[in-house]
Amino acid sequence: MMQQPTLSHQKTRAFQPHKLSAPRDFIVPTIINEIEDNVPLLLEIGAGKGKHALSFATQNPGKQLIAIERTRNKFEAFAKLATQQNVDNLNAIHADAIAWIVHAIAPRSIAKIFILYPNPEQHNPNQQWLNMPFFEFLLSRLKVGGEVVLATNIEAYMDNAAQQASAVWCLPNIRHHVPIDSERTHFEVKYLARGETCWELTMRKPEGYKTRFDDWHASNVKDKI
């Protein structure tokens, strides 16, 4: 029998999803409840103007991508392009990602999560994704074997993320340099053109992984497991 991992994050302050209200005008996308079991569902947090989301969805027609952006002007540019390109396996969402995920995403339903070039929060490190109690909830929405892909051009951010992934979240992870010809996001293009080094951290959810939210659902979320 496989031994379950020791999860040091169980000793951290717990996220409290029940205290979050649903975003304004919240509607669960139809695809979440109607997606077929053999179609992977992916999530991008902080999609910006949608460069990665549009490219990924176009290149991966057999996968469904939900891409969330909070900033209005960026989202409006993203939504306009998504409408023009008519990519039917992409859902562009204008919302705060944390509240939206709490109210829309079921446990163990996401195959991969992209967090590409997030705000480094250098003056408020508690708001960095892997330092937040919400990260445990996010992992509960990930399928076994699913991945979280984080990219940044801030070495200190990556150092902390890699340390947290191993020591706090007990996730197998691989860190590497982003290729200099990569063009996933507008930020990535800009940083690499300036000769900066960009890093990527890929974290995998192992078999037997447990969180405190594996059975937690918002009232409107349907669990297909």
PDB file of C-alpha atoms in Angstrom:
ATOM      1  CA  MET A   1       0.000   0.000   0.000  1.00  0.00           C
ATOM      2  CA  MET A   2       1.417   3.416  -1.006  1.00  0.00           C
ATOM      3  CA  GLN A   3       2.258   5.616   1.957  1.00  0.00           C
ATOM      4  CA  GLN A   4       0.485   8.937   1.865  1.00  0.00           C
ATOM      5  CA  PRO A   5       2.794  11.963   1.909  1.00  0.00           C
ATOM      6  CA  THR A   6       3.301  13.903   5.113  1.00  0.00           C
ATOM      7  CA  LEU A   7       1.717  17.253   4.431  1.00  0.00           C
ATOM      8  CA  SER A   8       3.281  20.032   6.458  1.00  0.00           C
ATOM      9  CA  HIS A   9       0.742  22.478   5.021  1.00  0.00           C
ATOM     10  CA  GLN A  10      -1.857  20.907   7.308  1.00  0.00           C
ATOM     11  CA  LYS A  11      -0.210  22.959  10.056  1.00  0.00           C
ATOM     12  CA  THR A  12      -0.573  26.245   8.191  1.00  0.00           C
ATOM     13  CA  ARG A  13      -3.434  28.726   8.583  1.00  0.00           C
ATOM     14  CA  ALA A  14      -6.424  27.329   6.722  1.00  0.00           C
ATOM     15  CA  PHE A  15      -8.101  29.180   3.888  1.00  0.00           C
ATOM     16  CA  GLN A  16     -11.784  29.940   4.583  1.00  0.00           C
ATOM     17  CA  PRO A  17     -13.729  29.549   1.333  1.00  0.00           C
ATOM     18  CA  HIS A  18     -17.120  29.828   3.012  1.00  0.00           C
ATOM     19  CA  LYS A  19     -16.421  33.505   3.741  1.00  0.00           C
ATOM     20  CA  LEU A  20     -16.066  34.467   0.080  1.00  0.00           C
ATOM     21  CA  SER A  21     -19.072  35.759  -1.815  1.00  0.00           C
ATOM     22  CA  ALA A  22     -19.501  34.853  -5.462  1.00  0.00           C
ATOM     23  CA  PRO A  23     -18.233  37.469  -7.948  1.00  0.00           C
ATOM     24  CA  ARG A  24     -20.719  39.999  -9.311  1.00  0.00           C
ATOM     25  CA  ASP A  25     -22.914  38.575 -12.086  1.00  0.00           C
ATOM     26  CA  PHE A  26     -21.426  35.145 -11.408  1.00  0.00           C
ATOM     27  CA  ILE A  27     -22.446  32.327 -13.742  1.00  0.00           C
ATOM     28  CA  VAL A  28     -20.795  28.922 -13.942  1.00  0.00           C
ATOM     29  CA  PRO A  29     -19.706  28.366 -17.569  1.00  0.00           C
ATOM     30  CA  THR A  30     -21.724  25.645 -19.256  1.00  0.00           C
ATOM     31  CA  ILE A  31     -18.565  23.751 -20.152  1.00  0.00           C
ATOM     32  CA  ILE A  32     -17.790  23.017 -16.496  1.00  0.00           C
ATOM     33  CA  ASN A  33     -20.941  20.945 -16.034  1.00  0.00           C
ATOM     34  CA  GLU A  34     -21.050  19.516 -19.552  1.00  0.00           C
ATOM     35  CA  ILE A  35     -17.416  18.676 -20.252  1.00  0.00           C
ATOM     36  CA  GLU A  36     -16.808  15.038 -21.206  1.00  0.00           C
ATOM     37  CA  ASP A  37     -14.663  12.914 -18.920  1.00  0.00           C
ATOM     38  CA  ASN A  38     -11.984  12.410 -21.578  1.00  0.00           C
ATOM     39  CA  VAL A  39     -11.562  16.142 -22.279  1.00  0.00           C
ATOM     40  CA  PRO A  40      -8.963  17.853 -20.042  1.00  0.00           C
ATOM     41  CA  LEU A  41     -10.056  21.057 -18.322  1.00  0.00           C
ATOM     42  CA  LEU A  42      -7.289  23.609 -17.759  1.00  0.00           C
ATOM     43  CA  LEU A  43      -7.150  26.921 -15.919  1.00  0.00           C
ATOM     44  CA  GLU A  44      -5.096  30.076 -16.418  1.00  0.00           C
ATOM     45  CA  ILE A  45      -4.949  32.638 -13.615  1.00  0.00           C
ATOM     46  CA  GLY A  46      -4.050  36.181 -14.629  1.00  0.00           C
ATOM     47  CA  ALA A  47      -4.515  35.814 -18.373  1.00  0.00           C
ATOM     48  CA  GLY A  48      -3.767  39.467 -19.155  1.00  0.00           C
ATOM     49  CA  LYS A  49      -4.677  40.335 -22.746  1.00  0.00           C
ATOM     50  CA  GLY A  50      -4.958  36.642 -23.555  1.00  0.00           C
ATOM     51  CA  LYS A  51      -1.833  35.993 -25.653  1.00  0.00           C
ATOM     52  CA  HIS A  52      -1.080  32.638 -24.003  1.00  0.00           C
ATOM     53  CA  ALA A  53      -4.715  31.601 -23.633  1.00  0.00           C
ATOM     54  CA  LEU A  54      -5.569  32.224 -27.286  1.00  0.00           C
ATOM     55  CA  SER A  55      -2.434  30.532 -28.567  1.00  0.00           C
ATOM     56  CA  PHE A  56      -2.790  27.531 -26.260  1.00  0.00           C
ATOM     57  CA  ALA A  57      -6.469  26.976 -27.023  1.00  0.00           C
ATOM     58  CA  THR A  58      -5.851  27.230 -30.766  1.00  0.00           C
ATOM     59  CA  GLN A  59      -2.992  24.734 -30.615  1.00  0.00           C
ATOM     60  CA  ASN A  60      -4.840  22.315 -28.302  1.00  0.00           C
ATOM     61  CA  PRO A  61      -8.371  21.860 -29.696  1.00  0.00           C
ATOM     62  CA  GLY A  62      -8.897  18.710 -27.636  1.00  0.00           C
ATOM     63  CA  LYS A  63      -8.571  20.618 -24.353  1.00  0.00           C
ATOM     64  CA  GLN A  64     -10.837  23.178 -22.677  1.00  0.00           C
ATOM     65  CA  LEU A  65      -9.182  26.252 -21.154  1.00  0.00           C
ATOM     66  CA  ILE A  66     -10.730  28.681 -18.674  1.00  0.00           C
ATOM     67  CA  ALA A  67      -8.674  31.896 -18.521  1.00  0.00           C
ATOM     68  CA  ILE A  68      -9.352  34.438 -15.775  1.00  0.00           C
ATOM     69  CA  GLU A  69      -8.327  38.104 -15.755  1.00  0.00           C
ATOM     70  CA  ARG A  70      -9.319  40.625 -13.086  1.00  0.00           C
ATOM     71  CA  THR A  71      -8.158  43.934 -14.607  1.00  0.00           C
ATOM     72  CA  ARG A  72     -10.933  45.392 -16.751  1.00  0.00           C
ATOM     73  CA  ASN A  73      -8.915  46.961 -19.577  1.00  0.00           C
ATOM     74  CA  LYS A  74      -6.810  43.836 -20.034  1.00  0.00           C
ATOM     75  CA  PHE A  75      -9.870  41.613 -19.971  1.00  0.00           C
ATOM     76  CA  GLU A  76     -11.707  43.741 -22.509  1.00  0.00           C
ATOM     77  CA  ALA A  77      -8.761  43.466 -24.912  1.00  0.00           C
ATOM     78  CA  PHE A  78      -8.644  39.707 -24.291  1.00  0.00           C
ATOM     79  CA  ALA A  79     -12.395  39.232 -24.761  1.00  0.00           C
ATOM     80  CA  LYS A  80     -12.352  41.218 -28.015  1.00  0.00           C
ATOM     81  CA  LEU A  81      -9.630  38.999 -29.475  1.00  0.00           C
ATOM     82  CA  ALA A  82     -11.350  35.836 -28.231  1.00  0.00           C
ATOM     83  CA  THR A  83     -14.558  36.903 -29.989  1.00  0.00           C
ATOM     84  CA  GLN A  84     -12.738  37.765 -33.192  1.00  0.00           C
ATOM     85  CA  GLN A  85     -10.851  34.477 -33.279  1.00  0.00           C
ATOM     86  CA  ASN A  86     -13.907  32.451 -32.236  1.00  0.00           C
ATOM     87  CA  VAL A  87     -11.941  29.835 -30.301  1.00  0.00           C
ATOM     88  CA  ASP A  88     -14.632  27.448 -29.082  1.00  0.00           C
ATOM     89  CA  ASN A  89     -12.499  25.673 -26.453  1.00  0.00           C
ATOM     90  CA  LEU A  90     -11.643  28.874 -24.556  1.00  0.00           C
ATOM     91  CA  ASN A  91     -13.713  30.556 -21.827  1.00  0.00           C
ATOM     92  CA  ALA A  92     -12.559  34.095 -20.974  1.00  0.00           C
ATOM     93  CA  ILE A  93     -13.630  35.128 -17.476  1.00  0.00           C
ATOM     94  CA  HIS A  94     -13.567  38.635 -15.953  1.00  0.00           C
ATOM     95  CA  ALA A  95     -13.381  38.121 -12.198  1.00  0.00           C
ATOM     96  CA  ASP A  96     -11.211  37.888  -9.146  1.00  0.00           C
ATOM     97  CA  ALA A  97      -9.656  34.455  -9.580  1.00  0.00           C
ATOM     98  CA  ILE A  98      -9.849  33.371  -5.941  1.00  0.00           C
ATOM     99  CA  ALA A  99     -13.569  34.015  -5.456  1.00  0.00           C
ATOM    100  CA  TRP A 100     -14.406  32.672  -8.912  1.00  0.00           C
ATOM    101  CA  ILE A 101     -12.497  29.414  -8.406  1.00  0.00           C
ATOM    102  CA  VAL A 102     -14.113  28.875  -5.005  1.00  0.00           C
ATOM    103  CA  HIS A 103     -17.603  29.179  -6.487  1.00  0.00           C
ATOM    104  CA  ALA A 104     -17.079  27.505  -9.864  1.00  0.00           C
ATOM    105  CA  ILE A 105     -14.521  24.712  -9.691  1.00  0.00           C
ATOM    106  CA  ALA A 106     -15.137  21.257  -8.237  1.00  0.00           C
ATOM    107  CA  PRO A 107     -12.501  19.201  -6.415  1.00  0.00           C
ATOM    108  CA  ARG A 108     -10.115  17.137  -8.565  1.00  0.00           C
ATOM    109  CA  SER A 109     -11.426  18.576 -11.852  1.00  0.00           C
ATOM    110  CA  ILE A 110      -8.516  20.577 -13.313  1.00  0.00           C
ATOM    111  CA  ALA A 111      -5.707  18.933 -15.294  1.00  0.00           C
ATOM    112  CA  LYS A 112      -3.301  21.888 -15.344  1.00  0.00           C
ATOM    113  CA  ILE A 113      -3.104  25.407 -13.923  1.00  0.00           C
ATOM    114  CA  PHE A 114      -1.038  28.186 -15.511  1.00  0.00           C
ATOM    115  CA  ILE A 115       0.173  31.134 -13.421  1.00  0.00           C
ATOM    116  CA  LEU A 116       2.381  33.025 -15.856  1.00  0.00           C
ATOM    117  CA  TYR A 117       4.238  36.127 -14.671  1.00  0.00           C
ATOM    118  CA  PRO A 118       2.051  37.045 -11.699  1.00  0.00           C
ATOM    119  CA  ASN A 119       2.511  40.285  -9.788  1.00  0.00           C
ATOM    120  CA  PRO A 120       5.674  39.581  -7.747  1.00  0.00           C
ATOM    121  CA  GLU A 121       4.203  41.339  -4.681  1.00  0.00           C
ATOM    122  CA  GLN A 122       7.720  42.287  -3.574  1.00  0.00           C
ATOM    123  CA  HIS A 123       6.382  44.588  -0.846  1.00  0.00           C
ATOM    124  CA  ASN A 124       3.734  42.122   0.291  1.00  0.00           C
ATOM    125  CA  PRO A 125       5.153  38.578  -0.004  1.00  0.00           C
ATOM    126  CA  ASN A 126       2.144  37.095   1.800  1.00  0.00           C
ATOM    127  CA  GLN A 127       0.240  37.726  -1.436  1.00  0.00           C
ATOM    128  CA  GLN A 128       2.580  35.585  -3.531  1.00  0.00           C
ATOM    129  CA  TRP A 129       0.643  32.547  -4.711  1.00  0.00           C
ATOM    130  CA  LEU A 130       2.591  29.832  -2.898  1.00  0.00           C
ATOM    131  CA  ASN A 131       2.624  31.859   0.329  1.00  0.00           C
ATOM    132  CA  MET A 132      -1.163  32.142   0.434  1.00  0.00           C
ATOM    133  CA  PRO A 133      -3.490  29.765   2.335  1.00  0.00           C
ATOM    134  CA  PHE A 134      -5.615  29.745  -0.847  1.00  0.00           C
ATOM    135  CA  PHE A 135      -2.925  27.698  -2.592  1.00  0.00           C
ATOM    136  CA  GLU A 136      -4.049  24.640  -0.610  1.00  0.00           C
ATOM    137  CA  PHE A 137      -7.601  25.141  -1.892  1.00  0.00           C
ATOM    138  CA  LEU A 138      -6.254  25.521  -5.427  1.00  0.00           C
ATOM    139  CA  LEU A 139      -4.445  22.190  -5.102  1.00  0.00           C
ATOM    140  CA  SER A 140      -7.712  20.539  -4.028  1.00  0.00           C
ATOM    141  CA  ARG A 141      -9.211  21.499  -7.404  1.00  0.00           C
ATOM    142  CA  LEU A 142      -6.324  19.802  -9.250  1.00  0.00           C
ATOM    143  CA  LYS A 143      -6.565  16.212 -10.441  1.00  0.00           C
ATOM    144  CA  VAL A 144      -4.078  13.620  -9.186  1.00  0.00           C
ATOM    145  CA  GLY A 145      -1.106  13.901 -11.506  1.00  0.00           C
ATOM    146  CA  GLY A 146      -2.183  17.415 -12.490  1.00  0.00           C
ATOM    147  CA  GLU A 147       0.314  20.251 -12.711  1.00  0.00           C
ATOM    148  CA  VAL A 148       0.709  23.873 -11.700  1.00  0.00           C
ATOM    149  CA  VAL A 149       2.996  25.845 -14.021  1.00  0.00           C
ATOM    150  CA  LEU A 150       4.432  29.077 -12.603  1.00  0.00           C
ATOM    151  CA  ALA A 151       6.655  31.460 -14.597  1.00  0.00           C
ATOM    152  CA  THR A 152       8.436  34.622 -13.477  1.00  0.00           C
ATOM    153  CA  ASN A 153      11.395  36.845 -14.297  1.00  0.00           C
ATOM    154  CA  ILE A 154      12.027  37.594 -10.611  1.00  0.00           C
ATOM    155  CA  GLU A 155      14.664  35.218  -9.268  1.00  0.00           C
ATOM    156  CA  ALA A 156      13.741  35.805  -5.618  1.00  0.00           C
ATOM    157  CA  TYR A 157      10.098  35.005  -6.396  1.00  0.00           C
ATOM    158  CA  MET A 158      11.151  31.762  -8.063  1.00  0.00           C
ATOM    159  CA  ASP A 159      13.507  30.854  -5.219  1.00  0.00           C
ATOM    160  CA  ASN A 160      10.690  31.259  -2.718  1.00  0.00           C
ATOM    161  CA  ALA A 161       8.164  29.407  -4.889  1.00  0.00           C
ATOM    162  CA  ALA A 162      10.478  26.416  -5.331  1.00  0.00           C
ATOM    163  CA  GLN A 163      11.196  26.323  -1.591  1.00  0.00           C
ATOM    164  CA  GLN A 164       7.502  26.538  -0.695  1.00  0.00           C
ATOM    165  CA  ALA A 165       6.561  23.886  -3.265  1.00  0.00           C
ATOM    166  CA  SER A 166       8.907  21.390  -1.627  1.00  0.00           C
ATOM    167  CA  ALA A 167       8.909  22.324   2.052  1.00  0.00           C
ATOM    168  CA  VAL A 168       5.323  23.499   2.617  1.00  0.00           C
ATOM    169  CA  TRP A 169       3.197  21.990  -0.156  1.00  0.00           C
ATOM    170  CA  CYS A 170       5.145  18.717  -0.549  1.00  0.00           C
ATOM    171  CA  LEU A 171       4.901  18.803  -4.336  1.00  0.00           C
ATOM    172  CA  PRO A 172       7.379  17.157  -6.694  1.00  0.00           C
ATOM    173  CA  ASN A 173       8.677  20.012  -8.824  1.00  0.00           C
ATOM    174  CA  ILE A 174      11.080  20.910 -11.605  1.00  0.00           C
ATOM    175  CA  ARG A 175      12.634  24.343 -12.109  1.00  0.00           C
ATOM    176  CA  HIS A 176      14.204  25.437 -15.385  1.00  0.00           C
ATOM    177  CA  HIS A 177      14.975  28.463 -17.553  1.00  0.00           C
ATOM    178  CA  VAL A 178      12.365  29.549 -20.091  1.00  0.00           C
ATOM    179  CA  PRO A 179      13.797  29.242 -23.645  1.00  0.00           C
ATOM    180  CA  ILE A 180      14.909  32.591 -25.052  1.00  0.00           C
ATOM    181  CA  ASP A 181      12.582  32.215 -28.052  1.00  0.00           C
ATOM    182  CA  SER A 182       9.454  31.583 -25.962  1.00  0.00           C
ATOM    183  CA  GLU A 183       6.565  33.978 -26.627  1.00  0.00           C
ATOM    184  CA  ARG A 184       3.735  32.812 -24.377  1.00  0.00           C
ATOM    185  CA  THR A 185       2.798  36.180 -22.889  1.00  0.00           C
ATOM    186  CA  HIS A 186       3.458  39.841 -23.617  1.00  0.00           C
ATOM    187  CA  PHE A 187       5.517  40.029 -20.426  1.00  0.00           C
ATOM    188  CA  GLU A 188       7.589  37.012 -21.443  1.00  0.00           C
ATOM    189  CA  VAL A 189       8.324  38.527 -24.861  1.00  0.00           C
ATOM    190  CA  LYS A 190       9.378  41.815 -23.246  1.00  0.00           C
ATOM    191  CA  TYR A 191      11.589  40.267 -20.579  1.00  0.00           C
ATOM    192  CA  LEU A 192      13.391  37.894 -22.924  1.00  0.00           C
ATOM    193  CA  ALA A 193      13.901  40.653 -25.518  1.00  0.00           C
ATOM    194  CA  ARG A 194      15.654  42.681 -22.792  1.00  0.00           C
ATOM    195  CA  GLY A 195      17.984  39.760 -22.156  1.00  0.00           C
ATOM    196  CA  GLU A 196      16.483  38.892 -18.777  1.00  0.00           C
ATOM    197  CA  THR A 197      16.349  35.337 -17.478  1.00  0.00           C
ATOM    198  CA  CYS A 198      12.874  33.887 -16.981  1.00  0.00           C
ATOM    199  CA  TRP A 199      12.197  30.837 -14.858  1.00  0.00           C
ATOM    200  CA  GLU A 200       9.479  28.223 -14.874  1.00  0.00           C
ATOM    201  CA  LEU A 201       8.459  25.919 -12.035  1.00  0.00           C
ATOM    202  CA  THR A 202       6.303  22.886 -12.787  1.00  0.00           C
ATOM    203  CA  MET A 203       4.667  21.294  -9.725  1.00  0.00           C
ATOM    204  CA  ARG A 204       2.851  17.959  -9.849  1.00  0.00           C
ATOM    205  CA  LYS A 205       0.121  16.689  -7.504  1.00  0.00           C
ATOM    206  CA  PRO A 206       1.147  13.156  -6.479  1.00  0.00           C
ATOM    207  CA  GLU A 207      -0.976  10.101  -5.839  1.00  0.00           C
ATOM    208  CA  GLY A 208      -2.446  10.087  -2.330  1.00  0.00           C
ATOM    209  CA  TYR A 209      -2.182  13.858  -1.912  1.00  0.00           C
ATOM    210  CA  LYS A 210      -4.626  15.259   0.650  1.00  0.00           C
ATOM    211  CA  THR A 211      -5.871  18.752   1.413  1.00  0.00           C
ATOM    212  CA  ARG A 212      -8.450  20.056   3.869  1.00  0.00           C
ATOM    213  CA  PHE A 213     -10.769  20.942   0.961  1.00  0.00           C
ATOM    214  CA  ASP A 214     -10.976  17.681  -0.974  1.00  0.00           C
ATOM    215  CA  ASP A 215     -14.690  17.364  -0.173  1.00  0.00           C
ATOM    216  CA  TRP A 216     -15.597  21.053   0.023  1.00  0.00           C
ATOM    217  CA  HIS A 217     -18.054  22.447  -2.522  1.00  0.00           C
ATOM    218  CA  ALA A 218     -19.782  25.743  -3.008  1.00  0.00           C
ATOM    219  CA  SER A 219     -23.544  25.162  -3.138  1.00  0.00           C
ATOM    220  CA  ASN A 220     -23.652  25.521  -6.936  1.00  0.00           C
ATOM    221  CA  VAL A 221     -20.668  23.282  -7.747  1.00  0.00           C
ATOM    222  CA  LYS A 222     -21.314  19.814  -9.073  1.00  0.00           C
ATOM    223  CA  ASP A 223     -18.721  17.119  -8.367  1.00  0.00           C
ATOM    224  CA  LYS A 224     -18.318  14.726 -11.286  1.00  0.00           C
ATOM    225  CA  ILE A 225     -15.991  12.403  -9.388  1.00  0.00           C
TER     226      ILE A 225
END
